[in-house]
């Protein structure tokens, strides 16, 4: 009888393996870059920052850092993961070269940021055309969710300050395009702010919305087909008036604080005016009702604004607030959509919770902390993070199907990107053979086949 010596096989480990690729699944991101034309667009945008006789193209350097972040990196030095696999990623700049480029772009301020954002907007429009029915504007409408993110700082960095949650760091305001229930989402705005920045600052919301609209195809930069959705931080007079301004005509669905005036109006709503809330599948939401408020509670707000309130039984253990009534939790939002039932509008606003999933994905993709000291440098880092998140949204949209389309970055890395492979040269061609025993290798090969069918840029 053999004596058991452990739960796992015991292996003898040694170095010296050849033609082995440890991040073989990352070819999905590389092929997405190629089909989207992101490499050429970024290189063209950053051409003014390329020095004479420079070995490395600034666009390639910046894109390499974004690929490293997409693979799980959280600092500039993590680009070394790409440098170790030249057969997949090509020549990769050294750490000092990467740092110098970030410093150079940071010193250029808004000029460099505008160049990067312009390239991203150009590529985004192409990707949405390639995606066709899977694109976020397949229904001829686009939803942009705005939300704040707390980024904790463990050292003294420029503009780091105490936050409203009694932590210390920064408070960026992010914007994400919602891909709907069949997809994830992609970033379209990132406004870096000090940690003590207010949650309901109208100027910041307007600035973030401008950044987001500039990332959309031109036909969605104004008009009712674009919906701006926020929590109660966006429920200010100045921001709502800006959204509804003549000539802009954006649709909006913004949360509102339950003021005393709103609370008093809710108490006067008759029982017959309450409509059952609904779920995404159309069934009635248990213990929740919605009603529309009218009268002087709308004084001072833009014409056409509708104020909709929901009352719901609190979940077990939840404590009621002063603004709640008759044992019911109250929430309220405003919208200018006039031709849809209030239960449907309330469901649309409630789906804003998907923005929390996008924030979770951003935290696991370079936004866990801001690795640089100066604010100008960290603004460049935020653009790098957005490029990484773009790739993690575009790749599934263009090549994955079924449940795999909904995988968040952590699962994509664990199941797809870390797949091992072997480089084989035969017939003057190089092949990357994925591990045959890996359960998700077929996902990678099928995705690459779909990407290969897409037309090349230009």
XYZ file of C-alpha atoms in Angstrom:
458
model
C 0.000 0.000 0.000
C 1.445 3.358 -1.076
C 1.595 6.079 1.488
C -0.121 9.284 0.385
C 2.276 12.225 0.550
C 0.027 15.128 -0.567
C -3.045 16.291 -2.429
C -1.216 17.446 -5.557
C 1.256 15.838 -7.950
C 4.894 16.446 -7.151
C 6.876 17.793 -10.084
C 10.520 18.448 -10.755
C 10.761 22.003 -12.084
C 13.573 23.391 -14.221
C 14.057 26.250 -16.658
C 15.106 26.179 -20.290
C 11.815 25.437 -22.062
C 11.740 26.672 -25.649
C 9.048 28.070 -27.934
C 6.526 28.210 -25.089
C 4.143 31.202 -24.861
C 2.705 31.795 -21.405
C 0.062 34.374 -22.446
C -1.005 32.727 -25.683
C -4.661 33.712 -25.320
C -3.697 37.367 -25.477
C -3.538 37.016 -29.271
C -7.270 37.772 -29.051
C -6.462 41.302 -27.891
C -3.679 41.693 -30.455
C -5.983 40.632 -33.281
C -8.708 42.976 -31.973
C -6.209 45.841 -32.091
C -5.349 44.952 -35.675
C -8.929 44.596 -36.929
C -10.067 47.747 -35.150
C -7.153 49.737 -36.542
C -6.323 50.977 -33.048
C -2.570 50.636 -33.542
C -2.477 52.829 -36.648
C -4.925 55.369 -35.165
C -2.943 55.786 -31.930
C 0.349 55.950 -33.814
C -0.979 58.667 -36.127
C -2.397 60.629 -33.198
C 0.893 60.545 -31.269
C 3.144 61.152 -34.302
C 3.930 64.737 -33.142
C 5.562 63.291 -30.022
C 7.895 60.939 -31.919
C 11.477 62.163 -31.804
C 13.807 61.975 -34.775
C 15.589 58.634 -35.088
C 13.469 57.183 -32.281
C 13.464 53.378 -32.186
C 10.018 52.953 -30.625
C 6.803 54.496 -31.913
C 4.966 56.430 -29.126
C 1.630 54.942 -30.194
C 2.982 51.390 -29.941
C 4.531 52.151 -26.539
C 1.257 53.518 -25.151
C -0.731 50.635 -26.628
C 1.699 48.106 -25.127
C 1.061 49.558 -21.667
C -2.700 49.361 -22.290
C -2.358 45.693 -23.330
C -0.391 44.989 -20.147
C -3.155 46.623 -18.099
C -5.790 44.599 -19.953
C -3.862 41.445 -18.991
C -3.969 42.443 -15.319
C -1.076 44.871 -14.870
C -1.409 47.849 -12.559
C 1.765 49.876 -13.178
C 4.013 50.919 -16.063
C 6.622 48.267 -15.254
C 4.120 45.486 -15.945
C 4.768 46.050 -19.648
C 7.629 43.623 -19.023
C 5.087 40.806 -19.406
C 4.777 41.774 -23.076
C 8.501 42.261 -23.476
C 8.991 38.608 -22.489
C 6.884 37.435 -25.452
C 8.277 39.214 -28.553
C 6.796 36.586 -30.877
C 3.298 37.735 -29.867
C 3.745 41.434 -29.077
C 6.764 42.414 -31.170
C 9.483 44.730 -29.861
C 8.488 46.370 -26.576
C 10.154 49.479 -25.172
C 12.205 49.428 -21.985
C 10.805 50.713 -18.683
C 12.772 54.017 -18.874
C 11.460 54.640 -22.403
C 7.884 54.044 -21.251
C 8.325 56.393 -18.294
C 9.816 59.121 -20.469
C 6.909 58.909 -22.900
C 4.338 59.244 -20.109
C 6.230 62.255 -18.732
C 6.353 63.832 -22.196
C 2.643 63.327 -22.812
C 1.807 64.591 -19.325
C 3.826 67.756 -19.976
C 1.790 68.360 -23.149
C -1.418 68.516 -21.107
C -4.688 68.789 -22.987
C -3.024 68.494 -26.397
C -1.878 64.916 -25.770
C -5.170 63.955 -24.099
C -7.138 65.334 -27.045
C -5.003 63.356 -29.507
C -5.538 60.074 -27.638
C -9.261 60.675 -27.241
C -9.676 61.574 -30.897
C -8.038 58.291 -31.943
C -10.262 56.323 -29.574
C -13.413 57.985 -30.925
C -12.376 57.253 -34.510
C -11.745 53.576 -33.748
C -14.921 53.257 -31.669
C -17.067 54.256 -34.625
C -15.351 51.632 -36.798
C -15.751 48.903 -34.155
C -19.451 49.623 -33.804
C -19.866 49.297 -37.579
C -18.000 45.978 -37.523
C -20.142 44.701 -34.644
C -23.386 45.342 -36.517
C -26.275 43.926 -34.529
C -24.059 43.354 -31.489
C -23.073 47.031 -31.235
C -24.472 49.157 -28.384
C -26.288 51.361 -30.919
C -27.969 48.445 -32.718
C -31.341 49.813 -31.590
C -30.495 53.298 -32.915
C -30.045 54.527 -29.329
C -27.116 54.839 -26.926
C -27.147 54.905 -23.120
C -24.314 56.574 -21.200
C -24.040 55.988 -17.449
C -22.147 58.487 -15.285
C -20.863 57.504 -11.859
C -18.113 58.435 -9.441
C -15.306 56.084 -8.392
C -13.235 56.293 -5.234
C -9.585 55.391 -5.842
C -7.697 54.952 -2.598
C -4.154 56.272 -2.351
C -1.674 54.730 0.079
C 0.921 57.474 -0.410
C 0.937 61.243 -0.740
C 0.093 62.012 -4.379
C -0.881 65.249 -6.040
C -4.573 66.091 -5.479
C -5.057 63.121 -3.161
C -7.415 64.182 -0.379
C -9.820 62.743 2.221
C -12.963 61.327 0.603
C -16.564 61.332 1.754
C -16.140 57.697 2.818
C -13.329 58.698 5.200
C -10.666 57.208 2.968
C -7.834 59.034 1.220
C -7.264 59.304 -2.516
C -9.018 60.536 -5.661
C -12.627 60.707 -6.837
C -12.754 60.330 -10.667
C -16.049 60.727 -12.498
C -16.470 57.992 -15.119
C -18.803 57.495 -18.051
C -19.674 54.113 -19.626
C -21.717 53.115 -22.672
C -24.147 50.391 -21.637
C -24.079 47.340 -23.927
C -27.394 46.086 -22.563
C -28.246 42.704 -21.035
C -26.364 40.813 -23.751
C -23.026 42.530 -23.261
C -20.805 44.500 -20.925
C -19.865 48.147 -21.478
C -17.071 50.444 -22.569
C -15.638 53.658 -21.058
C -16.199 56.989 -22.779
C -15.189 59.476 -20.083
C -12.801 59.683 -17.140
C -12.489 62.975 -15.290
C -9.752 62.881 -12.650
C -10.750 64.811 -9.522
C -9.365 65.258 -5.997
C -10.660 62.952 -3.295
C -12.732 65.726 -1.724
C -14.539 66.584 -4.982
C -18.285 66.846 -4.503
C -20.548 64.055 -5.679
C -23.220 66.392 -7.083
C -21.017 69.044 -8.724
C -22.922 70.069 -11.854
C -19.835 71.455 -13.625
C -18.042 68.098 -13.325
C -21.075 66.216 -14.624
C -21.296 68.568 -17.601
C -17.581 68.157 -18.335
C -17.796 64.355 -18.111
C -20.852 64.340 -20.377
C -19.013 66.456 -22.957
C -16.130 63.971 -22.915
C -18.549 61.069 -23.290
C -20.463 62.635 -26.187
C -17.212 63.352 -28.026
C -16.466 59.612 -27.970
C -19.750 58.704 -29.680
C -20.442 58.741 -33.425
C -21.556 62.216 -34.530
C -25.216 61.311 -34.899
C -25.401 60.499 -31.172
C -23.753 63.661 -29.867
C -27.110 65.380 -29.598
C -30.739 64.369 -29.797
C -33.181 62.066 -28.018
C -31.431 58.884 -29.181
C -28.725 59.452 -26.568
C -29.753 58.802 -22.960
C -27.651 60.199 -20.098
C -28.276 58.217 -16.927
C -26.994 59.105 -13.441
C -27.716 58.490 -9.791
C -28.934 61.259 -7.475
C -25.544 63.013 -7.792
C -26.684 64.224 -11.209
C -30.030 65.529 -9.999
C -29.079 69.221 -9.952
C -30.850 72.137 -11.622
C -27.792 73.195 -13.624
C -27.009 69.733 -14.988
C -30.591 68.876 -15.943
C -31.020 72.290 -17.576
C -27.803 71.729 -19.562
C -29.023 68.323 -20.799
C -32.383 69.741 -21.881
C -31.003 72.926 -23.458
C -32.425 73.880 -26.834
C -30.311 72.429 -29.651
C -28.903 69.672 -27.450
C -32.143 67.823 -26.688
C -30.507 64.880 -24.946
C -32.655 62.318 -23.180
C -31.934 61.946 -19.502
C -32.821 59.777 -16.540
C -31.267 61.209 -13.389
C -31.801 60.239 -9.785
C -33.249 62.844 -7.449
C -32.813 63.420 -3.735
C -36.041 62.960 -1.760
C -36.567 66.526 -0.550
C -39.244 67.545 1.931
C -41.400 68.871 -0.928
C -41.167 65.559 -2.792
C -41.845 63.659 0.421
C -45.019 65.654 1.078
C -46.254 65.071 -2.475
C -45.675 61.323 -2.137
C -47.854 61.242 0.981
C -50.697 62.798 -1.021
C -50.583 60.301 -3.907
C -53.836 58.258 -3.849
C -53.631 54.471 -3.777
C -55.197 54.247 -7.244
C -52.310 56.236 -8.755
C -49.654 53.655 -7.860
C -48.661 51.242 -10.649
C -46.854 47.941 -9.999
C -43.173 48.042 -10.911
C -41.925 45.483 -13.418
C -38.842 43.341 -13.949
C -36.739 43.069 -17.074
C -38.729 40.040 -18.262
C -42.026 41.912 -17.976
C -43.258 40.238 -14.815
C -44.463 42.299 -11.854
C -41.814 43.228 -9.284
C -42.993 41.957 -5.915
C -43.599 44.650 -3.301
C -42.759 47.673 -5.493
C -44.942 50.396 -7.032
C -44.332 53.555 -9.052
C -46.213 56.833 -9.428
C -45.687 60.140 -11.213
C -45.634 63.420 -9.302
C -46.996 66.673 -10.711
C -47.782 70.177 -9.590
C -45.556 72.764 -7.933
C -42.903 70.144 -7.150
C -41.766 70.659 -10.767
C -41.429 74.439 -10.474
C -37.998 75.670 -11.504
C -37.151 72.580 -13.533
C -37.020 72.401 -17.375
C -40.242 72.010 -19.311
C -41.148 68.438 -20.144
C -39.487 66.942 -17.068
C -41.321 64.048 -15.430
C -40.766 63.152 -11.783
C -41.314 59.470 -11.002
C -41.138 57.937 -7.539
C -40.929 54.304 -6.491
C -41.916 52.832 -3.157
C -40.748 49.368 -2.223
C -40.752 47.140 0.800
C -37.222 47.215 2.254
C -35.341 43.948 2.296
C -35.109 42.165 5.664
C -32.722 43.931 8.019
C -32.674 47.230 6.131
C -33.224 50.387 8.173
C -35.674 53.005 6.976
C -34.513 56.575 6.344
C -36.180 59.835 7.330
C -37.270 60.301 3.727
C -39.077 56.949 3.613
C -42.812 56.764 4.260
C -45.291 54.264 5.682
C -42.642 51.568 6.032
C -41.679 51.825 2.354
C -38.286 52.729 0.880
C -38.682 55.714 -1.480
C -36.510 56.504 -4.495
C -37.068 59.148 -7.138
C -35.753 60.066 -10.570
C -36.435 62.610 -13.303
C -36.694 62.036 -17.041
C -37.824 63.864 -20.166
C -39.023 60.753 -22.015
C -42.702 61.424 -22.682
C -44.019 58.475 -24.673
C -43.399 55.494 -22.381
C -45.226 54.112 -19.307
C -43.790 55.066 -15.932
C -43.164 51.416 -14.955
C -41.046 50.948 -18.067
C -39.156 54.186 -17.386
C -38.502 53.124 -13.796
C -37.099 49.805 -14.989
C -34.868 51.631 -17.477
C -33.528 53.836 -14.705
C -33.040 50.908 -12.327
C -30.849 49.186 -14.913
C -28.333 51.959 -14.254
C -27.035 49.524 -11.625
C -25.071 47.879 -14.451
C -22.668 50.810 -14.120
C -21.516 49.241 -10.852
C -20.366 46.213 -12.857
C -18.393 48.511 -15.144
C -16.744 50.164 -12.142
C -15.825 46.765 -10.723
C -14.230 45.871 -14.051
C -12.342 49.170 -14.077
C -10.997 48.549 -10.571
C -9.586 45.225 -11.717
C -8.126 46.864 -14.838
C -5.710 49.495 -13.620
C -8.051 51.600 -11.489
C -7.333 49.890 -8.186
C -4.845 52.691 -7.599
C -3.210 55.541 -9.515
C 0.439 54.449 -9.767
C 2.024 57.826 -10.595
C 2.566 60.918 -8.444
C 1.591 63.931 -10.550
C -1.993 64.590 -11.584
C -0.930 65.168 -15.202
C 0.736 61.741 -15.253
C -2.291 60.040 -13.721
C -4.540 61.650 -16.338
C -2.464 59.839 -18.962
C -2.806 56.676 -16.880
C -6.601 57.059 -16.949
C -6.487 57.199 -20.748
C -4.384 54.011 -20.749
C -6.933 52.330 -18.475
C -9.749 53.359 -20.820
C -7.915 51.912 -23.836
C -7.496 48.643 -21.924
C -11.187 48.610 -21.014
C -12.097 49.413 -24.622
C -10.195 46.341 -25.784
C -11.810 44.169 -23.100
C -15.226 45.343 -24.336
C -14.550 45.273 -28.091
C -12.966 41.825 -28.180
C -16.036 39.995 -26.752
C -18.384 42.165 -28.803
C -16.618 41.242 -32.041
C -15.642 37.639 -31.407
C -17.327 35.923 -28.435
C -20.836 34.517 -28.248
C -23.190 33.174 -25.611
C -22.275 33.478 -21.957
C -18.631 34.171 -22.833
C -19.749 37.557 -24.188
C -20.661 38.535 -20.603
C -17.389 37.497 -18.966
C -15.761 40.245 -16.934
C -12.017 40.997 -17.198
C -10.986 38.710 -14.352
C -12.676 35.714 -15.942
C -11.322 36.566 -19.390
C -7.815 36.573 -17.945
C -8.245 33.372 -15.962
C -9.837 31.335 -18.758
C -8.612 32.841 -22.032
C -5.594 35.125 -21.806
C -3.454 32.873 -19.588
C -3.844 29.903 -21.920
C -0.468 28.337 -22.688
C 0.714 27.694 -26.225
C 3.665 26.538 -28.295
C 5.255 28.312 -31.251
C 5.877 26.014 -34.201
C 7.600 26.997 -37.462
C 6.723 24.918 -40.505
C 6.601 25.754 -44.193
C 8.067 29.206 -43.494
C 5.027 30.013 -41.368
C 4.740 30.336 -37.615
C 1.840 28.693 -35.803
C 0.744 29.160 -32.217
C -0.627 25.866 -30.937
C -2.808 26.221 -27.863
C -2.894 23.666 -25.084
C -5.230 20.935 -26.297
C -6.364 19.913 -22.812
C -7.408 23.454 -21.845
C -11.249 23.564 -21.729
C -11.473 27.069 -23.202
C -9.007 26.735 -26.082
C -11.936 26.260 -28.438
C -13.337 29.625 -27.368
C -10.080 31.254 -28.454
C -9.830 29.535 -31.834
C -13.495 30.199 -32.631
C -13.101 33.858 -31.645
C -10.030 34.200 -33.847
C -11.942 32.696 -36.757
C -14.671 35.326 -36.336
C -12.099 38.115 -36.154
C -10.417 36.805 -39.309
C -13.681 37.221 -41.223
C -13.817 40.943 -40.439
C -12.410 43.342 -43.039
C -9.023 44.868 -42.410
C -8.930 48.620 -41.660
C -8.169 51.105 -44.384
